[in-house]
């Protein structure tokens, strides 16, 4: 199951939730592996390493999605900032002189 595409899989939050479920599933397998008496220690070690690499990969996917989510939030914030800039009528006269608010400085 790979949910790394840009377009698919629903919202980023639901993708992260699905990846967390996968991590929990792998963790459950790790616990079951510890209780498995049919395998010797070498086999258990190799399987545990495989599970650990799966967990690491899933965590990397989550980090990537969280980064993407943060970038989207930042873009949305920038977009809303550009849509709702400080009104010119409020800003004039504060740091920019107008006809009514002008200081003449003679040196």
CSV table of C-alpha atoms in Angstrom, one decimal:
chain,number,residue,atom,x,y,z
A,1,UNK,CA,0.0,0.0,0.0
A,2,UNK,CA,1.6,3.2,-1.1
A,3,UNK,CA,-0.1,6.5,-0.4
A,4,UNK,CA,2.7,8.8,-1.6
A,5,UNK,CA,1.0,10.3,-4.7
A,6,UNK,CA,0.3,14.0,-4.9
A,7,UNK,CA,-3.3,13.6,-6.0
A,8,UNK,CA,-4.7,10.5,-4.4
A,9,UNK,CA,-5.9,9.1,-1.1
A,10,UNK,CA,-8.0,11.9,0.3
A,11,UNK,CA,-6.9,14.6,2.6
A,12,UNK,CA,-3.4,14.7,4.1
A,13,UNK,CA,-4.8,14.1,7.6
A,14,UNK,CA,-6.5,10.9,6.5
A,15,UNK,CA,-3.4,9.7,4.7
A,16,UNK,CA,-1.4,10.3,7.9
A,17,UNK,CA,-4.0,8.5,10.0
A,18,UNK,CA,-3.8,5.5,7.5
A,19,UNK,CA,0.0,5.5,7.8
A,20,UNK,CA,-0.3,5.6,11.6
A,21,UNK,CA,-2.6,2.5,11.4
A,22,UNK,CA,0.0,0.7,9.3
A,23,UNK,CA,2.6,1.5,11.9
A,24,UNK,CA,0.4,0.1,14.7
A,25,UNK,CA,-0.1,-3.0,12.6
A,26,UNK,CA,3.6,-3.5,12.1
A,27,UNK,CA,4.2,-2.9,15.8
A,28,UNK,CA,1.6,-5.6,16.6
A,29,UNK,CA,3.5,-7.9,14.3
A,30,UNK,CA,6.7,-7.1,16.2
A,31,UNK,CA,5.1,-8.1,19.5
A,32,UNK,CA,3.8,-11.3,17.9
A,33,UNK,CA,7.2,-12.0,16.6
A,34,UNK,CA,8.7,-11.8,20.1
A,35,UNK,CA,6.1,-14.4,21.3
A,36,UNK,CA,6.8,-16.7,18.4
A,37,UNK,CA,8.7,-19.8,19.6
A,38,UNK,CA,8.8,-21.4,16.1
A,39,UNK,CA,11.6,-19.2,14.9
A,40,UNK,CA,15.2,-19.0,16.1
A,41,UNK,CA,16.8,-15.8,17.3
A,42,UNK,CA,18.6,-15.1,14.0
A,43,UNK,CA,15.3,-15.4,12.0
A,44,UNK,CA,13.5,-13.2,14.6
A,45,UNK,CA,16.3,-10.6,14.3
A,46,UNK,CA,16.1,-10.5,10.5
A,47,UNK,CA,12.3,-10.2,10.6
A,48,UNK,CA,12.5,-7.5,13.3
A,49,UNK,CA,14.9,-5.5,11.2
A,50,UNK,CA,12.5,-5.8,8.2
A,51,UNK,CA,9.7,-4.5,10.4
A,52,UNK,CA,11.8,-1.7,11.7
A,53,UNK,CA,12.7,-0.6,8.2
A,54,UNK,CA,8.9,-0.7,7.4
A,55,UNK,CA,8.2,1.5,10.4
A,56,UNK,CA,11.0,3.9,9.4
A,57,UNK,CA,9.7,4.2,5.9
A,58,UNK,CA,6.1,4.8,7.1
A,59,UNK,CA,7.4,7.5,9.5
A,60,UNK,CA,9.3,9.1,6.6
A,61,UNK,CA,6.1,9.2,4.6
A,62,UNK,CA,4.3,10.8,7.6
A,63,UNK,CA,7.0,13.4,7.9
A,64,UNK,CA,6.8,14.1,4.2
A,65,UNK,CA,3.0,14.5,4.4
A,66,UNK,CA,3.3,16.8,7.4
A,67,UNK,CA,5.8,19.0,5.6
A,68,UNK,CA,3.4,19.1,2.6
A,69,UNK,CA,0.6,20.0,4.9
A,70,UNK,CA,2.7,22.8,6.5
A,71,UNK,CA,3.6,24.1,3.0
A,72,UNK,CA,0.0,24.1,2.0
A,73,UNK,CA,-1.0,26.0,5.2
A,74,UNK,CA,1.7,28.5,4.5
A,75,UNK,CA,0.6,29.0,0.9
A,76,UNK,CA,-3.0,29.4,2.1
A,77,UNK,CA,-1.8,32.0,4.7
A,78,UNK,CA,0.1,33.9,2.1
A,79,UNK,CA,-2.9,33.8,-0.3
A,80,UNK,CA,-5.2,35.1,2.4
A,81,UNK,CA,-2.6,37.8,3.3
A,82,UNK,CA,-2.4,38.9,-0.4
A,83,UNK,CA,-6.2,38.9,-0.7
A,84,UNK,CA,-6.7,40.9,2.5
A,85,UNK,CA,-3.7,43.3,2.7
A,86,UNK,CA,-3.7,46.1,5.1
A,87,UNK,CA,-6.1,48.7,3.7
A,88,UNK,CA,-4.5,51.6,1.9
A,89,UNK,CA,-6.7,54.0,3.7
A,90,UNK,CA,-5.5,52.8,7.1
A,91,UNK,CA,-1.8,52.7,6.1
A,92,UNK,CA,-1.7,56.2,4.5
A,93,UNK,CA,-0.4,58.8,6.8
A,94,UNK,CA,1.2,56.4,9.2
A,95,UNK,CA,4.5,55.8,7.4
A,96,UNK,CA,3.6,57.5,4.1
A,97,UNK,CA,2.8,61.2,4.1
A,98,UNK,CA,-0.5,62.3,2.5
A,99,UNK,CA,-1.7,65.8,1.5
A,100,UNK,CA,-3.3,66.1,4.9
A,101,UNK,CA,-0.5,64.5,6.9
A,102,UNK,CA,2.8,65.9,5.7
A,103,UNK,CA,5.8,67.0,7.7
A,104,UNK,CA,8.2,69.6,6.2
A,105,UNK,CA,11.7,69.2,7.5
A,106,UNK,CA,14.2,72.0,6.9
A,107,UNK,CA,17.8,71.5,7.7
